[in-house]
């Protein structure tokens, strides 16, 4: 198990907690299913997926802490709501011979949703959060800003304070990526891949599985388009797409690295531990390498 996409943050203070302390502090934010009129809920759940015991909400391996957040959302098909609303409006218009105005329409829709919610089918999504205390990295395995904000706020609620800020670098990432692609040359150890997104006021160009050194791509760059995401690989061990906000997508470890990590154990927990340790080791090389490639981490103003 490893993060295939992630948004990365940097801690502005040391992270010094024991697993027991963390487990107790965030226990009040443990996941509880939707009740009654709840549309959605989320909270911490057992990291290793054990359902037959008191949940362990944090898992520590060396300097790494792992958390697992469960999101539940009630699914109400909009087509069903719209159909019931249309039927109700038609009934009112035919029996009372009057027009249903916007406020009444909205109230009717709210009543229909309230009626359907207890019967609605819940869907679930799990999102992981990883903290590396040695380097102060925080990563969440999604690039959704809202999901990341919700999870960081949830952790702050339990801990009282959690000063995680988005990674910011000294050089403009889009300018750097555009320069690398224009010259077909990246920093040492970094290799340009076969996928990119180019943007300008006039539109967006997406290229996938293409030779990015081609004349076609050069023409778009010469016309003023800027690179907003680019596929890269690092030291032949890991490949990914990085965007102008320092988000990582489609992260993939090389087959050689993965094969060396097979434990052969029948215990799934042993393989999960091995995967998480591998992820930390590789990502703690990738993140600082890319920070350095973009001119280093921007330090807080004194």
Short mmCIF file of C-alpha atoms in Angstrom, two decimals:
data_model
loop_
_atom_site.label_atom_id
_atom_site.label_comp_id
_atom_site.label_asym_id
_atom_site.label_seq_id
_atom_site.Cartn_x
_atom_site.Cartn_y
_atom_site.Cartn_z
CA UNK A 1 0.00 0.00 0.00
CA UNK A 2 1.40 3.40 -0.98
CA UNK A 3 0.12 6.81 -2.02
CA UNK A 4 -0.44 7.02 -5.78
CA UNK A 5 -1.29 10.70 -5.54
CA UNK A 6 -0.72 13.19 -2.76
CA UNK A 7 -0.69 16.77 -1.59
CA UNK A 8 2.35 17.62 0.52
CA UNK A 9 2.71 19.95 3.50
CA UNK A 10 5.56 20.98 5.80
CA UNK A 11 5.35 21.16 9.58
CA UNK A 12 6.55 24.39 11.15
CA UNK A 13 7.14 22.76 14.56
CA UNK A 14 8.54 19.39 15.69
CA UNK A 15 6.07 16.52 15.87
CA UNK A 16 6.70 14.76 19.17
CA UNK A 17 3.95 12.37 20.21
CA UNK A 18 3.82 8.75 21.19
CA UNK A 19 1.26 6.52 19.44
CA UNK A 20 -0.64 6.13 22.72
CA UNK A 21 -0.83 9.89 23.19
CA UNK A 22 -2.07 10.39 19.64
CA UNK A 23 -4.59 7.59 19.90
CA UNK A 24 -6.09 9.17 23.01
CA UNK A 25 -6.03 12.74 21.68
CA UNK A 26 -7.85 11.97 18.43
CA UNK A 27 -10.23 9.34 19.84
CA UNK A 28 -13.08 11.87 20.01
CA UNK A 29 -12.78 12.30 16.25
CA UNK A 30 -13.26 8.58 15.64
CA UNK A 31 -15.53 7.82 12.70
CA UNK A 32 -19.25 7.55 13.40
CA UNK A 33 -21.72 6.60 10.63
CA UNK A 34 -24.29 9.07 9.32
CA UNK A 35 -27.41 9.34 11.44
CA UNK A 36 -30.84 10.72 10.65
CA UNK A 37 -30.51 13.76 8.41
CA UNK A 38 -26.71 13.62 8.05
CA UNK A 39 -25.57 13.96 4.45
CA UNK A 40 -21.94 13.15 5.19
CA UNK A 41 -19.56 12.33 8.03
CA UNK A 42 -15.87 11.55 8.37
CA UNK A 43 -13.46 10.54 11.11
CA UNK A 44 -10.44 8.43 12.01
CA UNK A 45 -10.67 4.68 11.71
CA UNK A 46 -8.42 1.71 12.48
CA UNK A 47 -5.24 2.14 10.47
CA UNK A 48 -4.79 -1.55 9.72
CA UNK A 49 -8.47 -2.13 8.95
CA UNK A 50 -9.22 -4.32 11.98
CA UNK A 51 -12.95 -4.30 12.71
CA UNK A 52 -13.14 -6.79 15.57
CA UNK A 53 -11.32 -4.78 18.21
CA UNK A 54 -11.02 -1.28 19.64
CA UNK A 55 -9.65 0.80 16.75
CA UNK A 56 -5.98 1.77 16.69
CA UNK A 57 -6.10 5.23 15.12
CA UNK A 58 -2.39 5.76 14.53
CA UNK A 59 0.35 3.44 13.34
CA UNK A 60 4.02 4.32 13.88
CA UNK A 61 7.01 2.93 11.99
CA UNK A 62 10.28 4.58 12.94
CA UNK A 63 9.84 8.33 12.33
CA UNK A 64 6.62 7.80 10.39
CA UNK A 65 3.05 8.13 11.62
CA UNK A 66 0.10 6.88 9.57
CA UNK A 67 -3.56 7.78 9.98
CA UNK A 68 -6.62 6.54 8.11
CA UNK A 69 -9.74 8.65 7.66
CA UNK A 70 -13.09 7.20 6.62
CA UNK A 71 -15.53 9.39 4.70
CA UNK A 72 -19.20 8.45 4.43
CA UNK A 73 -21.66 10.19 2.13
CA UNK A 74 -25.33 9.47 1.60
CA UNK A 75 -26.12 9.07 -2.09
CA UNK A 76 -29.33 10.68 -3.28
CA UNK A 77 -29.63 10.43 -7.07
CA UNK A 78 -30.53 13.90 -8.34
CA UNK A 79 -32.82 12.34 -10.93
CA UNK A 80 -34.96 10.78 -8.18
CA UNK A 81 -35.19 14.06 -6.25
CA UNK A 82 -36.03 15.97 -9.45
CA UNK A 83 -38.72 13.47 -10.43
CA UNK A 84 -40.39 13.57 -7.00
CA UNK A 85 -40.21 17.37 -6.97
CA UNK A 86 -41.79 17.59 -10.42
CA UNK A 87 -44.61 15.26 -9.32
CA UNK A 88 -45.26 17.35 -6.19
CA UNK A 89 -45.31 20.61 -8.15
CA UNK A 90 -47.67 19.14 -10.74
CA UNK A 91 -49.98 17.96 -7.97
CA UNK A 92 -50.10 21.42 -6.39
CA UNK A 93 -50.67 23.17 -9.70
CA UNK A 94 -53.44 20.81 -10.74
CA UNK A 95 -55.29 20.69 -7.41
CA UNK A 96 -54.79 24.30 -6.29
CA UNK A 97 -54.60 26.03 -9.69
CA UNK A 98 -51.62 28.19 -8.75
CA UNK A 99 -47.96 28.67 -9.58
CA UNK A 100 -45.29 27.22 -7.30
CA UNK A 101 -42.74 29.96 -6.69
CA UNK A 102 -39.01 29.51 -6.09
CA UNK A 103 -39.04 29.62 -2.26
CA UNK A 104 -41.82 27.04 -2.07
CA UNK A 105 -40.03 24.93 -4.67
CA UNK A 106 -36.86 25.02 -2.56
CA UNK A 107 -38.82 24.09 0.58
CA UNK A 108 -40.44 21.18 -1.22
CA UNK A 109 -37.05 19.95 -2.41
CA UNK A 110 -35.66 20.17 1.15
CA UNK A 111 -38.63 18.16 2.44
CA UNK A 112 -38.07 15.46 -0.20
CA UNK A 113 -34.37 15.21 0.68
CA UNK A 114 -35.25 14.93 4.39
CA UNK A 115 -37.72 12.16 3.59
CA UNK A 116 -35.24 10.20 1.47
CA UNK A 117 -32.06 10.63 3.54
CA UNK A 118 -32.73 7.89 6.12
CA UNK A 119 -33.21 5.44 3.23
CA UNK A 120 -30.25 6.68 1.18
CA UNK A 121 -27.40 4.31 0.38
CA UNK A 122 -24.08 5.32 2.00
CA UNK A 123 -20.81 5.24 0.05
CA UNK A 124 -17.41 5.17 1.72
CA UNK A 125 -13.96 6.45 0.85
CA UNK A 126 -10.75 5.97 2.81
CA UNK A 127 -7.96 8.55 2.73
CA UNK A 128 -4.58 8.19 4.43
CA UNK A 129 -2.44 10.82 6.11
CA UNK A 130 1.29 10.33 6.62
CA UNK A 131 3.63 12.34 8.83
CA UNK A 132 7.40 11.99 8.68
CA UNK A 133 8.66 13.53 11.92
CA UNK A 134 12.31 13.52 10.82
CA UNK A 135 11.81 15.87 7.85
CA UNK A 136 8.53 17.44 8.94
CA UNK A 137 6.61 16.25 5.89
CA UNK A 138 2.86 15.72 5.93
CA UNK A 139 1.23 14.02 2.95
CA UNK A 140 -2.39 13.12 2.23
CA UNK A 141 -3.11 10.63 -0.54
CA UNK A 142 -5.45 12.84 -2.53
CA UNK A 143 -5.07 16.09 -4.43
CA UNK A 144 -8.54 17.30 -3.41
CA UNK A 145 -8.06 20.55 -1.54
CA UNK A 146 -11.31 20.17 0.39
CA UNK A 147 -10.56 16.63 1.57
CA UNK A 148 -7.07 17.68 2.67
CA UNK A 149 -8.42 20.74 4.51
CA UNK A 150 -11.04 18.59 6.26
CA UNK A 151 -8.45 16.05 7.42
CA UNK A 152 -5.96 18.65 8.63
CA UNK A 153 -8.75 20.44 10.51
CA UNK A 154 -9.80 17.12 12.06
CA UNK A 155 -6.27 16.47 13.27
CA UNK A 156 -5.95 20.02 14.63
CA UNK A 157 -9.20 19.53 16.52
CA UNK A 158 -7.76 16.52 18.33
CA UNK A 159 -4.24 17.83 18.89
CA UNK A 160 -5.14 21.46 19.58
CA UNK A 161 -2.46 22.62 17.15
CA UNK A 162 -1.02 21.19 13.97
CA UNK A 163 1.01 23.83 12.04
CA UNK A 164 1.12 22.15 8.63
CA UNK A 165 1.52 24.53 5.68
CA UNK A 166 1.55 23.74 1.95
CA UNK A 167 5.02 23.24 0.51
CA UNK A 168 6.27 26.50 -1.01
CA UNK A 169 9.52 26.77 -2.96
CA UNK A 170 11.76 29.66 -3.94
CA UNK A 171 11.29 29.35 -7.70
CA UNK A 172 8.01 29.36 -9.59
CA UNK A 173 7.27 25.70 -10.37
CA UNK A 174 5.50 26.39 -13.66
CA UNK A 175 8.42 28.53 -14.86
CA UNK A 176 10.88 25.78 -13.94
CA UNK A 177 8.86 23.05 -15.67
CA UNK A 178 8.48 25.21 -18.78
CA UNK A 179 12.21 25.88 -18.86
CA UNK A 180 13.05 22.18 -18.50
CA UNK A 181 10.67 21.20 -21.29
CA UNK A 182 11.82 24.03 -23.57
CA UNK A 183 15.45 22.96 -23.24
CA UNK A 184 14.61 19.24 -23.01
CA UNK A 185 16.86 19.17 -19.99
CA UNK A 186 16.02 18.67 -16.31
CA UNK A 187 18.22 18.72 -13.17
CA UNK A 188 20.58 15.81 -12.50
CA UNK A 189 18.72 12.57 -11.79
CA UNK A 190 15.42 13.91 -13.16
CA UNK A 191 14.15 12.60 -16.52
CA UNK A 192 11.27 14.17 -18.45
CA UNK A 193 8.48 11.72 -19.29
CA UNK A 194 5.79 11.60 -21.96
CA UNK A 195 2.90 13.60 -20.49
CA UNK A 196 2.30 17.29 -19.87
CA UNK A 197 -0.32 20.01 -19.63
CA UNK A 198 0.28 23.43 -21.19
CA UNK A 199 -1.85 26.47 -20.41
CA UNK A 200 -2.26 30.03 -21.59
CA UNK A 201 -5.06 32.56 -21.77
CA UNK A 202 -5.99 31.03 -25.12
CA UNK A 203 -6.57 27.51 -23.88
CA UNK A 204 -5.18 24.22 -22.59
CA UNK A 205 -3.13 21.59 -24.39
CA UNK A 206 -2.81 18.10 -22.90
CA UNK A 207 -0.28 15.67 -24.31
CA UNK A 208 -0.11 12.03 -23.22
CA UNK A 209 2.23 9.28 -24.38
CA UNK A 210 3.93 11.73 -26.73
CA UNK A 211 7.48 12.80 -27.49
CA UNK A 212 7.57 16.07 -25.55
CA UNK A 213 10.66 17.22 -27.44
CA UNK A 214 8.65 17.32 -30.68
CA UNK A 215 8.25 20.42 -32.84
CA UNK A 216 4.53 20.52 -32.01
CA UNK A 217 5.21 20.95 -28.29
CA UNK A 218 7.98 23.48 -29.00
CA UNK A 219 5.52 25.51 -31.09
CA UNK A 220 3.07 25.74 -28.18
CA UNK A 221 5.88 26.76 -25.81
CA UNK A 222 7.16 29.39 -28.25
CA UNK A 223 3.62 30.75 -28.44
CA UNK A 224 3.71 31.46 -24.71
CA UNK A 225 2.03 28.45 -23.17
CA UNK A 226 3.32 27.48 -19.72
CA UNK A 227 3.74 23.97 -18.33
CA UNK A 228 1.33 23.38 -15.44
CA UNK A 229 2.06 19.66 -14.99
CA UNK A 230 4.78 17.34 -16.23
CA UNK A 231 5.58 13.64 -16.04
CA UNK A 232 9.00 13.00 -14.51
CA UNK A 233 11.08 10.13 -13.16
CA UNK A 234 13.78 10.24 -10.53
CA UNK A 235 16.90 8.09 -10.55
CA UNK A 236 15.03 5.33 -12.43
CA UNK A 237 13.33 4.37 -9.17
CA UNK A 238 10.13 6.38 -9.13
CA UNK A 239 7.95 8.15 -11.69
CA UNK A 240 5.17 10.70 -11.18
CA UNK A 241 3.37 13.73 -12.52
CA UNK A 242 4.00 16.96 -10.62
CA UNK A 243 1.92 20.10 -11.03
CA UNK A 244 2.50 23.78 -10.39
CA UNK A 245 1.08 23.48 -6.85
CA UNK A 246 3.59 20.76 -5.88
CA UNK A 247 0.93 18.05 -6.02
CA UNK A 248 1.98 14.55 -7.09
CA UNK A 249 -0.17 12.23 -9.23
CA UNK A 250 0.27 8.74 -10.72
CA UNK A 251 3.21 7.94 -8.49
CA UNK A 252 4.73 4.62 -9.47
CA UNK A 253 7.72 2.80 -8.03
CA UNK A 254 9.92 0.81 -10.38
CA UNK A 255 9.38 -2.93 -10.65
CA UNK A 256 12.87 -3.52 -9.24
CA UNK A 257 12.08 -1.55 -6.10
CA UNK A 258 8.74 -3.30 -5.65
CA UNK A 259 10.14 -6.78 -6.14
CA UNK A 260 12.73 -6.18 -3.44
CA UNK A 261 9.95 -5.29 -1.01
CA UNK A 262 7.97 -8.57 -1.21
CA UNK A 263 8.01 -10.10 2.27
CA UNK A 264 6.56 -13.55 1.48
CA UNK A 265 4.63 -13.38 4.76
CA UNK A 266 1.09 -14.77 5.06
CA UNK A 267 0.24 -11.95 7.47
CA UNK A 268 -1.21 -8.97 5.53
CA UNK A 269 -0.11 -6.60 8.31
CA UNK A 270 3.54 -7.53 7.69
CA UNK A 271 3.27 -6.61 3.99
CA UNK A 272 1.41 -3.38 4.80
CA UNK A 273 4.22 -2.39 7.18
CA UNK A 274 6.80 -3.19 4.52
CA UNK A 275 4.89 -1.16 1.92
CA UNK A 276 4.52 1.84 4.22
CA UNK A 277 8.20 1.74 5.17
CA UNK A 278 9.16 1.52 1.49
CA UNK A 279 6.87 4.41 0.61
CA UNK A 280 8.38 6.58 3.32
CA UNK A 281 11.92 5.78 2.25
CA UNK A 282 11.30 6.51 -1.44
CA UNK A 283 9.08 9.55 -0.95
CA UNK A 284 11.54 11.05 1.56
CA UNK A 285 14.04 11.02 -1.31
CA UNK A 286 11.59 12.27 -3.94
CA UNK A 287 10.13 15.22 -2.01
CA UNK A 288 13.44 16.90 -1.05
CA UNK A 289 14.86 16.21 -4.51
CA UNK A 290 11.97 18.10 -6.10
CA UNK A 291 12.13 20.87 -3.50
CA UNK A 292 15.81 21.33 -4.37
CA UNK A 293 15.02 21.28 -8.10
CA UNK A 294 12.67 24.23 -7.58
CA UNK A 295 15.19 26.31 -5.65
CA UNK A 296 14.69 25.05 -2.12
CA UNK A 297 12.01 25.41 0.55
CA UNK A 298 10.75 28.92 1.19
CA UNK A 299 11.45 29.63 4.86
CA UNK A 300 8.93 31.47 7.07
CA UNK A 301 9.58 35.19 7.46
CA UNK A 302 11.08 36.09 10.82
#
